[in-house]
Amino acid sequence: MTHLLVAGKLHPTGVARLEALKSDGIKVTYLEEINEPSIAAHIATADALVIRTQPLSAATITRAERLKIVSRHGVGYDAVDVAALNARGIPLAIVSDVNSVSVAEQAMMQLLAGAKQAIRADRAVRDPSKWGWRNQLEQREISGRNLLIIGYGRAGQKLARMAAGFDMTVRAYDPYLQSQGWPDGPVDPVETLSEGLAWADCLSLHVPRGEKPVLGATEFGQMKPGMVIANTARGGVLCETALAAALSDGRVHAAGLDVFDIEPPTDDMALANHDNAILSPHIAGLTEEASERMALSCIENAMGALNGTLDPTLIVNKDALK
């Protein structure tokens, strides 16, 4: 009997899909926990594994005697030991374009809330003694400003269209797309990141985490004073220490962050002390609508790998498996 192991809470529509699979004779183990030990207890008999954000280490993969597919509930896979999957010939699939609208909307919200200093404005109402803050004129317009999008994939391209509605001038930095072929449309690339940082009034990050931050102390020094930053990408793509310093000295007017170096953040995270930082708990892709699409997509990817119908473009390690 085929065994599908699902680790992590799914949208109710996804749970209903699991029930339908059971009716079709599929063994389904559904664990709402998102820790690796919960997976390890059931992995030995699983043919397919659906996971959310929890780690999947080589030690657990070694115990997966029958595993033929790992399907991510999302697009990131930082916590998965891909090399261990490659060694076993196990593909890793991500969902298709199910949450780029949600992510782009979150980034647009961060840019607006940052420019308008939404947290300080909220506090000025809740504490009558701060009402006079309004006269400091810290709130700004984004219309007519320059927006640099770092990473011009699906979410970045949707953000560009949203920003155009606010009369922003948009450019993007994405060396991969520049080498492979730039998408059609009104957004031009910048040749170098430093060029883009010197030009931009606002920026939004849409890139995977690398070996070092895309924005570190050097890059913050290349920005115009008063930058507004949105990060819906991954923790670690910007240096939180450098950002905290830039928020304090005015180089950055405000920043919206949905992702962090450590999640959940520790009590001593410097950004928590800045009221010009708009923080959210990694929810950019977790709208009601996107969660439903992700739940169905990750299940179908898992089953598609078993029956030979999985779209190969959704396999992130296909080159290594060849």
PDB file of C-alpha atoms in Angstrom:
ATOM      1  CA  MET A   1       0.000   0.000   0.000  1.00  0.00           C
ATOM      2  CA  THR A   2       1.276   3.463  -0.910  1.00  0.00           C
ATOM      3  CA  HIS A   3       2.075   5.532   2.178  1.00  0.00           C
ATOM      4  CA  LEU A   4       1.883   9.342   2.104  1.00  0.00           C
ATOM      5  CA  LEU A   5       3.402  11.085   5.133  1.00  0.00           C
ATOM      6  CA  VAL A   6       2.318  14.692   5.667  1.00  0.00           C
ATOM      7  CA  ALA A   7       4.132  16.669   8.371  1.00  0.00           C
ATOM      8  CA  GLY A   8       2.727  20.097   9.114  1.00  0.00           C
ATOM      9  CA  LYS A   9      -0.757  21.540   9.384  1.00  0.00           C
ATOM     10  CA  LEU A  10      -2.575  21.985   6.075  1.00  0.00           C
ATOM     11  CA  HIS A  11      -5.457  24.172   4.972  1.00  0.00           C
ATOM     12  CA  PRO A  12      -8.829  22.380   5.498  1.00  0.00           C
ATOM     13  CA  THR A  13      -9.155  21.919   1.736  1.00  0.00           C
ATOM     14  CA  GLY A  14      -5.875  20.004   1.795  1.00  0.00           C
ATOM     15  CA  VAL A  15      -7.068  17.874   4.691  1.00  0.00           C
ATOM     16  CA  ALA A  16     -10.196  17.036   2.692  1.00  0.00           C
ATOM     17  CA  ARG A  17      -7.944  15.975  -0.192  1.00  0.00           C
ATOM     18  CA  LEU A  18      -6.076  13.639   2.163  1.00  0.00           C
ATOM     19  CA  GLU A  19      -9.373  12.066   3.189  1.00  0.00           C
ATOM     20  CA  ALA A  20     -10.202  11.487  -0.465  1.00  0.00           C
ATOM     21  CA  LEU A  21      -6.851   9.758  -0.955  1.00  0.00           C
ATOM     22  CA  LYS A  22      -7.631   7.467   1.953  1.00  0.00           C
ATOM     23  CA  SER A  23     -10.876   6.514   0.232  1.00  0.00           C
ATOM     24  CA  ASP A  24      -8.801   5.608  -2.817  1.00  0.00           C
ATOM     25  CA  GLY A  25      -6.746   3.148  -0.765  1.00  0.00           C
ATOM     26  CA  ILE A  26      -3.734   5.382   0.039  1.00  0.00           C
ATOM     27  CA  LYS A  27      -2.320   5.152   3.542  1.00  0.00           C
ATOM     28  CA  VAL A  28      -2.065   8.715   4.872  1.00  0.00           C
ATOM     29  CA  THR A  29      -0.234   9.725   8.035  1.00  0.00           C
ATOM     30  CA  TYR A  30      -1.053  13.335   8.859  1.00  0.00           C
ATOM     31  CA  LEU A  31       1.033  15.012  11.556  1.00  0.00           C
ATOM     32  CA  GLU A  32       0.269  18.587  12.533  1.00  0.00           C
ATOM     33  CA  GLU A  33       3.611  18.823  14.372  1.00  0.00           C
ATOM     34  CA  ILE A  34       6.427  20.470  12.439  1.00  0.00           C
ATOM     35  CA  ASN A  35       9.446  18.988  14.262  1.00  0.00           C
ATOM     36  CA  GLU A  36      11.822  16.503  12.697  1.00  0.00           C
ATOM     37  CA  PRO A  37      11.410  13.774  15.346  1.00  0.00           C
ATOM     38  CA  SER A  38       7.727  13.501  14.402  1.00  0.00           C
ATOM     39  CA  ILE A  39       8.790  12.756  10.825  1.00  0.00           C
ATOM     40  CA  ALA A  40      11.499  10.291  11.842  1.00  0.00           C
ATOM     41  CA  ALA A  41       8.976   8.125  13.691  1.00  0.00           C
ATOM     42  CA  HIS A  42       7.081   7.391  10.458  1.00  0.00           C
ATOM     43  CA  ILE A  43       9.590   7.910   7.656  1.00  0.00           C
ATOM     44  CA  ALA A  44      10.723   4.283   7.288  1.00  0.00           C
ATOM     45  CA  THR A  45       7.514   3.196   5.522  1.00  0.00           C
ATOM     46  CA  ALA A  46       6.709   6.416   3.658  1.00  0.00           C
ATOM     47  CA  ASP A  47       6.721   6.458  -0.149  1.00  0.00           C
ATOM     48  CA  ALA A  48       6.135  10.216  -0.272  1.00  0.00           C
ATOM     49  CA  LEU A  49       6.724  13.000   2.237  1.00  0.00           C
ATOM     50  CA  VAL A  50       5.075  16.420   2.381  1.00  0.00           C
ATOM     51  CA  ILE A  51       6.808  18.895   4.695  1.00  0.00           C
ATOM     52  CA  ARG A  52       6.407  22.524   5.670  1.00  0.00           C
ATOM     53  CA  THR A  53       9.318  24.512   7.174  1.00  0.00           C
ATOM     54  CA  GLN A  54      10.800  21.933   9.548  1.00  0.00           C
ATOM     55  CA  PRO A  55      14.318  20.561   8.983  1.00  0.00           C
ATOM     56  CA  LEU A  56      14.879  17.369   7.032  1.00  0.00           C
ATOM     57  CA  SER A  57      18.364  16.118   7.832  1.00  0.00           C
ATOM     58  CA  ALA A  58      20.560  13.411   6.364  1.00  0.00           C
ATOM     59  CA  ALA A  59      19.955  11.289   9.474  1.00  0.00           C
ATOM     60  CA  THR A  60      16.217  11.238   8.859  1.00  0.00           C
ATOM     61  CA  ILE A  61      16.608  10.714   5.110  1.00  0.00           C
ATOM     62  CA  THR A  62      18.813   7.693   5.807  1.00  0.00           C
ATOM     63  CA  ARG A  63      15.891   6.051   7.630  1.00  0.00           C
ATOM     64  CA  ALA A  64      13.571   6.560   4.646  1.00  0.00           C
ATOM     65  CA  GLU A  65      13.849   3.116   3.091  1.00  0.00           C
ATOM     66  CA  ARG A  66      11.010   3.545   0.568  1.00  0.00           C
ATOM     67  CA  LEU A  67      10.965   7.312   0.005  1.00  0.00           C
ATOM     68  CA  LYS A  68      10.545   8.390  -3.624  1.00  0.00           C
ATOM     69  CA  ILE A  69       9.640  12.081  -3.298  1.00  0.00           C
ATOM     70  CA  VAL A  70       9.871  14.987  -0.853  1.00  0.00           C
ATOM     71  CA  SER A  71       7.281  17.673  -1.600  1.00  0.00           C
ATOM     72  CA  ARG A  72       7.611  21.102  -0.009  1.00  0.00           C
ATOM     73  CA  HIS A  73       4.602  23.107   1.097  1.00  0.00           C
ATOM     74  CA  GLY A  74       6.117  26.240  -0.408  1.00  0.00           C
ATOM     75  CA  VAL A  75       9.094  27.198  -2.543  1.00  0.00           C
ATOM     76  CA  GLY A  76      11.975  27.503  -0.056  1.00  0.00           C
ATOM     77  CA  TYR A  77      14.028  24.497   1.012  1.00  0.00           C
ATOM     78  CA  ASP A  78      16.840  25.929   3.143  1.00  0.00           C
ATOM     79  CA  ALA A  79      16.220  23.388   5.920  1.00  0.00           C
ATOM     80  CA  VAL A  80      16.310  20.327   3.637  1.00  0.00           C
ATOM     81  CA  ASP A  81      19.564  18.398   3.183  1.00  0.00           C
ATOM     82  CA  VAL A  82      19.393  18.317  -0.597  1.00  0.00           C
ATOM     83  CA  ALA A  83      22.771  16.586  -0.889  1.00  0.00           C
ATOM     84  CA  ALA A  84      21.430  13.662   1.155  1.00  0.00           C
ATOM     85  CA  LEU A  85      18.408  13.441  -1.152  1.00  0.00           C
ATOM     86  CA  ASN A  86      20.698  13.522  -4.186  1.00  0.00           C
ATOM     87  CA  ALA A  87      22.772  10.681  -2.776  1.00  0.00           C
ATOM     88  CA  ARG A  88      19.637   8.584  -2.529  1.00  0.00           C
ATOM     89  CA  GLY A  89      18.219   9.692  -5.883  1.00  0.00           C
ATOM     90  CA  ILE A  90      15.178  11.290  -4.257  1.00  0.00           C
ATOM     91  CA  PRO A  91      13.659  14.338  -5.982  1.00  0.00           C
ATOM     92  CA  LEU A  92      12.638  17.445  -4.053  1.00  0.00           C
ATOM     93  CA  ALA A  93       9.596  19.262  -5.415  1.00  0.00           C
ATOM     94  CA  ILE A  94       8.312  22.741  -4.664  1.00  0.00           C
ATOM     95  CA  VAL A  95       4.897  24.192  -5.396  1.00  0.00           C
ATOM     96  CA  SER A  96       4.214  26.166  -8.536  1.00  0.00           C
ATOM     97  CA  ASP A  97       3.103  29.786  -8.662  1.00  0.00           C
ATOM     98  CA  VAL A  98       0.654  29.668  -5.762  1.00  0.00           C
ATOM     99  CA  ASN A  99       1.770  32.494  -3.482  1.00  0.00           C
ATOM    100  CA  SER A 100       3.531  35.134  -5.576  1.00  0.00           C
ATOM    101  CA  VAL A 101       0.500  37.454  -5.408  1.00  0.00           C
ATOM    102  CA  SER A 102       0.396  37.134  -1.619  1.00  0.00           C
ATOM    103  CA  VAL A 103       4.123  37.827  -1.324  1.00  0.00           C
ATOM    104  CA  ALA A 104       3.972  40.803  -3.675  1.00  0.00           C
ATOM    105  CA  GLU A 105       1.042  42.273  -1.734  1.00  0.00           C
ATOM    106  CA  GLN A 106       2.970  41.886   1.533  1.00  0.00           C
ATOM    107  CA  ALA A 107       5.981  43.657   0.041  1.00  0.00           C
ATOM    108  CA  MET A 108       3.761  46.475  -1.252  1.00  0.00           C
ATOM    109  CA  MET A 109       2.216  46.782   2.197  1.00  0.00           C
ATOM    110  CA  GLN A 110       5.663  46.980   3.795  1.00  0.00           C
ATOM    111  CA  LEU A 111       6.741  49.741   1.423  1.00  0.00           C
ATOM    112  CA  LEU A 112       3.598  51.765   2.097  1.00  0.00           C
ATOM    113  CA  ALA A 113       3.627  51.162   5.859  1.00  0.00           C
ATOM    114  CA  GLY A 114       7.310  52.059   6.000  1.00  0.00           C
ATOM    115  CA  ALA A 115       6.953  55.243   3.992  1.00  0.00           C
ATOM    116  CA  LYS A 116       3.971  56.320   6.112  1.00  0.00           C
ATOM    117  CA  GLN A 117       5.648  55.233   9.388  1.00  0.00           C
ATOM    118  CA  ALA A 118       2.569  53.177  10.240  1.00  0.00           C
ATOM    119  CA  ILE A 119       3.759  51.991  13.653  1.00  0.00           C
ATOM    120  CA  ARG A 120       4.640  55.485  14.873  1.00  0.00           C
ATOM    121  CA  ALA A 121       1.328  56.773  13.548  1.00  0.00           C
ATOM    122  CA  ASP A 122      -0.562  54.026  15.382  1.00  0.00           C
ATOM    123  CA  ARG A 123       1.237  54.797  18.633  1.00  0.00           C
ATOM    124  CA  ALA A 124       0.479  58.496  18.258  1.00  0.00           C
ATOM    125  CA  VAL A 125      -3.230  57.659  18.458  1.00  0.00           C
ATOM    126  CA  ARG A 126      -3.022  55.084  21.232  1.00  0.00           C
ATOM    127  CA  ASP A 127      -0.955  57.411  23.442  1.00  0.00           C
ATOM    128  CA  PRO A 128      -2.499  60.925  23.480  1.00  0.00           C
ATOM    129  CA  SER A 129       0.790  62.414  24.608  1.00  0.00           C
ATOM    130  CA  LYS A 130       2.293  61.435  21.241  1.00  0.00           C
ATOM    131  CA  TRP A 131      -0.431  63.064  19.096  1.00  0.00           C
ATOM    132  CA  GLY A 132       1.926  65.881  18.167  1.00  0.00           C
ATOM    133  CA  TRP A 133       4.147  63.396  16.296  1.00  0.00           C
ATOM    134  CA  ARG A 134       2.031  64.115  13.223  1.00  0.00           C
ATOM    135  CA  ASN A 135       3.636  67.533  12.869  1.00  0.00           C
ATOM    136  CA  GLN A 136       7.135  66.063  12.474  1.00  0.00           C
ATOM    137  CA  LEU A 137       6.153  65.120   8.898  1.00  0.00           C
ATOM    138  CA  GLU A 138       7.975  61.782   8.951  1.00  0.00           C
ATOM    139  CA  GLN A 139       5.336  60.234   6.719  1.00  0.00           C
ATOM    140  CA  ARG A 140       6.263  60.183   3.033  1.00  0.00           C
ATOM    141  CA  GLU A 141       4.746  59.444  -0.359  1.00  0.00           C
ATOM    142  CA  ILE A 142       5.965  56.610  -2.550  1.00  0.00           C
ATOM    143  CA  SER A 143       4.450  58.021  -5.741  1.00  0.00           C
ATOM    144  CA  GLY A 144       7.165  59.184  -8.087  1.00  0.00           C
ATOM    145  CA  ARG A 145       9.869  57.324  -6.151  1.00  0.00           C
ATOM    146  CA  ASN A 146      12.423  54.866  -7.550  1.00  0.00           C
ATOM    147  CA  LEU A 147      11.893  51.213  -6.587  1.00  0.00           C
ATOM    148  CA  LEU A 148      14.684  48.653  -6.964  1.00  0.00           C
ATOM    149  CA  ILE A 149      13.515  45.018  -6.938  1.00  0.00           C
ATOM    150  CA  ILE A 150      16.339  42.620  -6.076  1.00  0.00           C
ATOM    151  CA  GLY A 151      15.381  39.259  -7.563  1.00  0.00           C
ATOM    152  CA  TYR A 152      12.970  39.603 -10.461  1.00  0.00           C
ATOM    153  CA  GLY A 153      11.057  36.336 -10.353  1.00  0.00           C
ATOM    154  CA  ARG A 154       7.303  35.885 -10.202  1.00  0.00           C
ATOM    155  CA  ALA A 155       6.739  37.796  -6.962  1.00  0.00           C
ATOM    156  CA  GLY A 156       9.104  40.563  -8.011  1.00  0.00           C
ATOM    157  CA  GLN A 157       7.363  40.959 -11.363  1.00  0.00           C
ATOM    158  CA  LYS A 158       3.932  41.131  -9.707  1.00  0.00           C
ATOM    159  CA  LEU A 159       5.257  43.744  -7.271  1.00  0.00           C
ATOM    160  CA  ALA A 160       6.520  45.788 -10.217  1.00  0.00           C
ATOM    161  CA  ARG A 161       3.022  45.921 -11.676  1.00  0.00           C
ATOM    162  CA  MET A 162       1.561  46.961  -8.317  1.00  0.00           C
ATOM    163  CA  ALA A 163       4.192  49.655  -7.849  1.00  0.00           C
ATOM    164  CA  ALA A 164       3.477  51.032 -11.311  1.00  0.00           C
ATOM    165  CA  GLY A 165      -0.028  51.760 -10.068  1.00  0.00           C
ATOM    166  CA  PHE A 166       1.541  54.130  -7.553  1.00  0.00           C
ATOM    167  CA  ASP A 167       3.509  55.880 -10.317  1.00  0.00           C
ATOM    168  CA  MET A 168       6.794  54.448  -9.062  1.00  0.00           C
ATOM    169  CA  THR A 169       9.710  54.062 -11.441  1.00  0.00           C
ATOM    170  CA  VAL A 170      10.830  50.434 -11.204  1.00  0.00           C
ATOM    171  CA  ARG A 171      14.118  48.782 -12.062  1.00  0.00           C
ATOM    172  CA  ALA A 172      15.381  45.351 -11.064  1.00  0.00           C
ATOM    173  CA  TYR A 173      18.630  43.594 -10.268  1.00  0.00           C
ATOM    174  CA  ASP A 174      18.809  39.920 -11.216  1.00  0.00           C
ATOM    175  CA  PRO A 175      22.076  38.668 -12.758  1.00  0.00           C
ATOM    176  CA  TYR A 176      20.570  35.237 -13.490  1.00  0.00           C
ATOM    177  CA  LEU A 177      17.756  36.665 -15.612  1.00  0.00           C
ATOM    178  CA  GLN A 178      20.165  39.019 -17.320  1.00  0.00           C
ATOM    179  CA  SER A 179      22.209  36.018 -18.443  1.00  0.00           C
ATOM    180  CA  GLN A 180      19.202  33.884 -19.389  1.00  0.00           C
ATOM    181  CA  GLY A 181      16.985  36.523 -20.991  1.00  0.00           C
ATOM    182  CA  TRP A 182      15.240  39.496 -19.423  1.00  0.00           C
ATOM    183  CA  PRO A 183      11.424  39.321 -19.172  1.00  0.00           C
ATOM    184  CA  ASP A 184       9.397  41.478 -21.534  1.00  0.00           C
ATOM    185  CA  GLY A 185       7.895  44.581 -19.995  1.00  0.00           C
ATOM    186  CA  PRO A 186       8.667  48.118 -18.917  1.00  0.00           C
ATOM    187  CA  VAL A 187      11.124  47.238 -16.127  1.00  0.00           C
ATOM    188  CA  ASP A 188      14.782  47.642 -17.076  1.00  0.00           C
ATOM    189  CA  PRO A 189      17.647  45.879 -15.323  1.00  0.00           C
ATOM    190  CA  VAL A 190      20.480  47.573 -13.471  1.00  0.00           C
ATOM    191  CA  GLU A 191      23.907  46.247 -14.346  1.00  0.00           C
ATOM    192  CA  THR A 192      25.282  46.214 -10.810  1.00  0.00           C
ATOM    193  CA  LEU A 193      23.789  46.195  -7.347  1.00  0.00           C
ATOM    194  CA  SER A 194      25.755  49.287  -6.342  1.00  0.00           C
ATOM    195  CA  GLU A 195      24.284  51.165  -9.314  1.00  0.00           C
ATOM    196  CA  GLY A 196      20.784  50.177  -8.235  1.00  0.00           C
ATOM    197  CA  LEU A 197      21.327  51.098  -4.590  1.00  0.00           C
ATOM    198  CA  ALA A 198      22.597  54.561  -5.506  1.00  0.00           C
ATOM    199  CA  TRP A 199      19.520  55.112  -7.724  1.00  0.00           C
ATOM    200  CA  ALA A 200      16.737  53.700  -5.524  1.00  0.00           C
ATOM    201  CA  ASP A 201      14.526  55.387  -2.948  1.00  0.00           C
ATOM    202  CA  CYS A 202      12.894  52.068  -2.019  1.00  0.00           C
ATOM    203  CA  LEU A 203      13.890  48.457  -2.475  1.00  0.00           C
ATOM    204  CA  SER A 204      12.311  45.037  -2.124  1.00  0.00           C
ATOM    205  CA  LEU A 205      14.145  41.726  -1.722  1.00  0.00           C
ATOM    206  CA  HIS A 206      13.001  38.556  -3.527  1.00  0.00           C
ATOM    207  CA  VAL A 207      16.077  36.320  -3.549  1.00  0.00           C
ATOM    208  CA  PRO A 208      17.080  33.060  -1.826  1.00  0.00           C
ATOM    209  CA  ARG A 209      19.492  33.045   1.079  1.00  0.00           C
ATOM    210  CA  GLY A 210      23.112  32.761   0.057  1.00  0.00           C
ATOM    211  CA  GLU A 211      26.430  32.298   1.796  1.00  0.00           C
ATOM    212  CA  LYS A 212      26.463  35.962   2.812  1.00  0.00           C
ATOM    213  CA  PRO A 213      23.843  38.728   2.963  1.00  0.00           C
ATOM    214  CA  VAL A 214      22.969  40.574  -0.227  1.00  0.00           C
ATOM    215  CA  LEU A 215      22.731  43.727   1.883  1.00  0.00           C
ATOM    216  CA  GLY A 216      25.525  44.160   4.403  1.00  0.00           C
ATOM    217  CA  ALA A 217      27.241  47.170   5.920  1.00  0.00           C
ATOM    218  CA  THR A 218      28.921  48.047   2.603  1.00  0.00           C
ATOM    219  CA  GLU A 219      25.639  47.988   0.694  1.00  0.00           C
ATOM    220  CA  PHE A 220      23.830  50.098   3.298  1.00  0.00           C
ATOM    221  CA  GLY A 221      26.583  52.656   2.840  1.00  0.00           C
ATOM    222  CA  GLN A 222      25.826  52.823  -0.901  1.00  0.00           C
ATOM    223  CA  MET A 223      22.145  53.715  -0.395  1.00  0.00           C
ATOM    224  CA  LYS A 224      20.564  57.141  -0.528  1.00  0.00           C
ATOM    225  CA  PRO A 225      19.652  58.442   2.924  1.00  0.00           C
ATOM    226  CA  GLY A 226      16.028  57.673   3.769  1.00  0.00           C
ATOM    227  CA  MET A 227      15.674  54.313   2.003  1.00  0.00           C
ATOM    228  CA  VAL A 228      12.522  52.229   2.563  1.00  0.00           C
ATOM    229  CA  ILE A 229      13.163  48.468   2.524  1.00  0.00           C
ATOM    230  CA  ALA A 230      10.845  45.458   2.170  1.00  0.00           C
ATOM    231  CA  ASN A 231      12.038  41.898   2.809  1.00  0.00           C
ATOM    232  CA  THR A 232       9.655  39.029   2.151  1.00  0.00           C
ATOM    233  CA  ALA A 233      12.406  36.730   0.866  1.00  0.00           C
ATOM    234  CA  ARG A 234      14.449  34.886   3.484  1.00  0.00           C
ATOM    235  CA  GLY A 235      16.201  35.663   6.728  1.00  0.00           C
ATOM    236  CA  GLY A 236      19.890  36.218   6.125  1.00  0.00           C
ATOM    237  CA  VAL A 237      19.546  38.065   2.804  1.00  0.00           C
ATOM    238  CA  LEU A 238      20.223  41.259   4.703  1.00  0.00           C
ATOM    239  CA  CYS A 239      22.397  41.810   7.761  1.00  0.00           C
ATOM    240  CA  GLU A 240      20.052  42.573  10.659  1.00  0.00           C
ATOM    241  CA  THR A 241      22.813  44.282  12.657  1.00  0.00           C
ATOM    242  CA  ALA A 242      23.654  46.600   9.774  1.00  0.00           C
ATOM    243  CA  LEU A 243      19.966  47.308   9.194  1.00  0.00           C
ATOM    244  CA  ALA A 244      19.423  48.189  12.855  1.00  0.00           C
ATOM    245  CA  ALA A 245      22.286  50.690  12.687  1.00  0.00           C
ATOM    246  CA  ALA A 246      20.905  52.196   9.480  1.00  0.00           C
ATOM    247  CA  LEU A 247      17.427  52.531  11.007  1.00  0.00           C
ATOM    248  CA  SER A 248      18.958  54.359  13.952  1.00  0.00           C
ATOM    249  CA  ASP A 249      21.014  56.876  11.999  1.00  0.00           C
ATOM    250  CA  GLY A 250      18.456  57.633   9.284  1.00  0.00           C
ATOM    251  CA  ARG A 251      20.136  55.993   6.321  1.00  0.00           C
ATOM    252  CA  VAL A 252      17.016  53.789   6.267  1.00  0.00           C
ATOM    253  CA  HIS A 253      13.723  55.604   6.842  1.00  0.00           C
ATOM    254  CA  ALA A 254      11.868  52.370   7.601  1.00  0.00           C
ATOM    255  CA  ALA A 255      11.967  48.660   6.853  1.00  0.00           C
ATOM    256  CA  GLY A 256       9.403  45.904   6.685  1.00  0.00           C
ATOM    257  CA  LEU A 257      10.618  42.407   7.520  1.00  0.00           C
ATOM    258  CA  ASP A 258       8.633  39.197   7.297  1.00  0.00           C
ATOM    259  CA  VAL A 259      11.676  36.906   7.637  1.00  0.00           C
ATOM    260  CA  PHE A 260      14.561  36.750  10.106  1.00  0.00           C
ATOM    261  CA  ASP A 261      17.961  35.194  10.745  1.00  0.00           C
ATOM    262  CA  ILE A 262      16.458  33.128  13.568  1.00  0.00           C
ATOM    263  CA  GLU A 263      12.788  32.150  13.509  1.00  0.00           C
ATOM    264  CA  PRO A 264      11.120  32.770  15.814  1.00  0.00           C
ATOM    265  CA  PRO A 265      13.485  35.609  16.758  1.00  0.00           C
ATOM    266  CA  THR A 266      15.173  35.669  20.148  1.00  0.00           C
ATOM    267  CA  ASP A 267      14.378  38.263  22.811  1.00  0.00           C
ATOM    268  CA  ASP A 268      17.567  40.203  22.065  1.00  0.00           C
ATOM    269  CA  MET A 269      16.858  40.821  18.369  1.00  0.00           C
ATOM    270  CA  ALA A 270      17.951  44.412  17.808  1.00  0.00           C
ATOM    271  CA  LEU A 271      15.198  45.213  15.308  1.00  0.00           C
ATOM    272  CA  ALA A 272      12.502  44.687  17.941  1.00  0.00           C
ATOM    273  CA  ASN A 273      13.549  47.977  19.553  1.00  0.00           C
ATOM    274  CA  HIS A 274      12.951  50.051  16.407  1.00  0.00           C
ATOM    275  CA  ASP A 275       9.512  51.523  15.839  1.00  0.00           C
ATOM    276  CA  ASN A 276      10.434  52.240  12.235  1.00  0.00           C
ATOM    277  CA  ALA A 277      10.636  48.487  11.586  1.00  0.00           C
ATOM    278  CA  ILE A 278       7.389  46.777  10.595  1.00  0.00           C
ATOM    279  CA  LEU A 279       7.729  43.122  11.604  1.00  0.00           C
ATOM    280  CA  SER A 280       5.555  40.122  10.736  1.00  0.00           C
ATOM    281  CA  PRO A 281       5.978  36.393  11.549  1.00  0.00           C
ATOM    282  CA  HIS A 282       6.894  34.926   8.118  1.00  0.00           C
ATOM    283  CA  ILE A 283       3.357  35.224   6.774  1.00  0.00           C
ATOM    284  CA  ALA A 284       3.834  36.780   3.327  1.00  0.00           C
ATOM    285  CA  GLY A 285       2.791  33.580   1.579  1.00  0.00           C
ATOM    286  CA  LEU A 286       0.274  32.467   4.184  1.00  0.00           C
ATOM    287  CA  THR A 287      -2.919  34.134   3.121  1.00  0.00           C
ATOM    288  CA  GLU A 288      -6.116  32.111   3.189  1.00  0.00           C
ATOM    289  CA  GLU A 289      -6.095  31.829  -0.582  1.00  0.00           C
ATOM    290  CA  ALA A 290      -2.425  30.961  -0.979  1.00  0.00           C
ATOM    291  CA  SER A 291      -2.537  28.406   1.847  1.00  0.00           C
ATOM    292  CA  GLU A 292      -5.339  26.556   0.093  1.00  0.00           C
ATOM    293  CA  ARG A 293      -3.456  26.525  -3.199  1.00  0.00           C
ATOM    294  CA  MET A 294      -0.224  25.408  -1.501  1.00  0.00           C
ATOM    295  CA  ALA A 295      -1.916  22.552   0.355  1.00  0.00           C
ATOM    296  CA  LEU A 296      -3.436  21.125  -2.801  1.00  0.00           C
ATOM    297  CA  SER A 297      -0.312  21.679  -4.874  1.00  0.00           C
ATOM    298  CA  CYS A 298       2.122  19.967  -2.496  1.00  0.00           C
ATOM    299  CA  ILE A 299      -0.156  16.932  -2.176  1.00  0.00           C
ATOM    300  CA  GLU A 300      -0.579  16.647  -5.934  1.00  0.00           C
ATOM    301  CA  ASN A 301       3.181  16.969  -6.422  1.00  0.00           C
ATOM    302  CA  ALA A 302       3.766  14.092  -4.027  1.00  0.00           C
ATOM    303  CA  MET A 303       1.214  11.847  -5.690  1.00  0.00           C
ATOM    304  CA  GLY A 304       2.315  12.970  -9.150  1.00  0.00           C
ATOM    305  CA  ALA A 305       5.854  11.813  -8.450  1.00  0.00           C
ATOM    306  CA  LEU A 306       4.525   8.374  -7.593  1.00  0.00           C
ATOM    307  CA  ASN A 307       2.339   8.023 -10.678  1.00  0.00           C
ATOM    308  CA  GLY A 308       4.660   9.739 -13.155  1.00  0.00           C
ATOM    309  CA  THR A 309       2.704  12.957 -13.696  1.00  0.00           C
ATOM    310  CA  LEU A 310       4.819  15.417 -11.678  1.00  0.00           C
ATOM    311  CA  ASP A 311       5.820  18.496 -13.655  1.00  0.00           C
ATOM    312  CA  PRO A 312       9.634  18.191 -13.912  1.00  0.00           C
ATOM    313  CA  THR A 313      10.060  21.963 -13.708  1.00  0.00           C
ATOM    314  CA  LEU A 314       8.971  21.744 -10.061  1.00  0.00           C
ATOM    315  CA  ILE A 315      11.887  19.432  -9.143  1.00  0.00           C
ATOM    316  CA  VAL A 316      14.680  21.569  -7.732  1.00  0.00           C
ATOM    317  CA  ASN A 317      17.413  18.898  -7.813  1.00  0.00           C
ATOM    318  CA  LYS A 318      16.670  17.327 -11.202  1.00  0.00           C
ATOM    319  CA  ASP A 319      20.122  18.125 -12.572  1.00  0.00           C
ATOM    320  CA  ALA A 320      21.834  16.361  -9.679  1.00  0.00           C
ATOM    321  CA  LEU A 321      19.593  13.323 -10.111  1.00  0.00           C
ATOM    322  CA  LYS A 322      20.569  12.963 -13.758  1.00  0.00           C
TER     323      LYS A 322
END
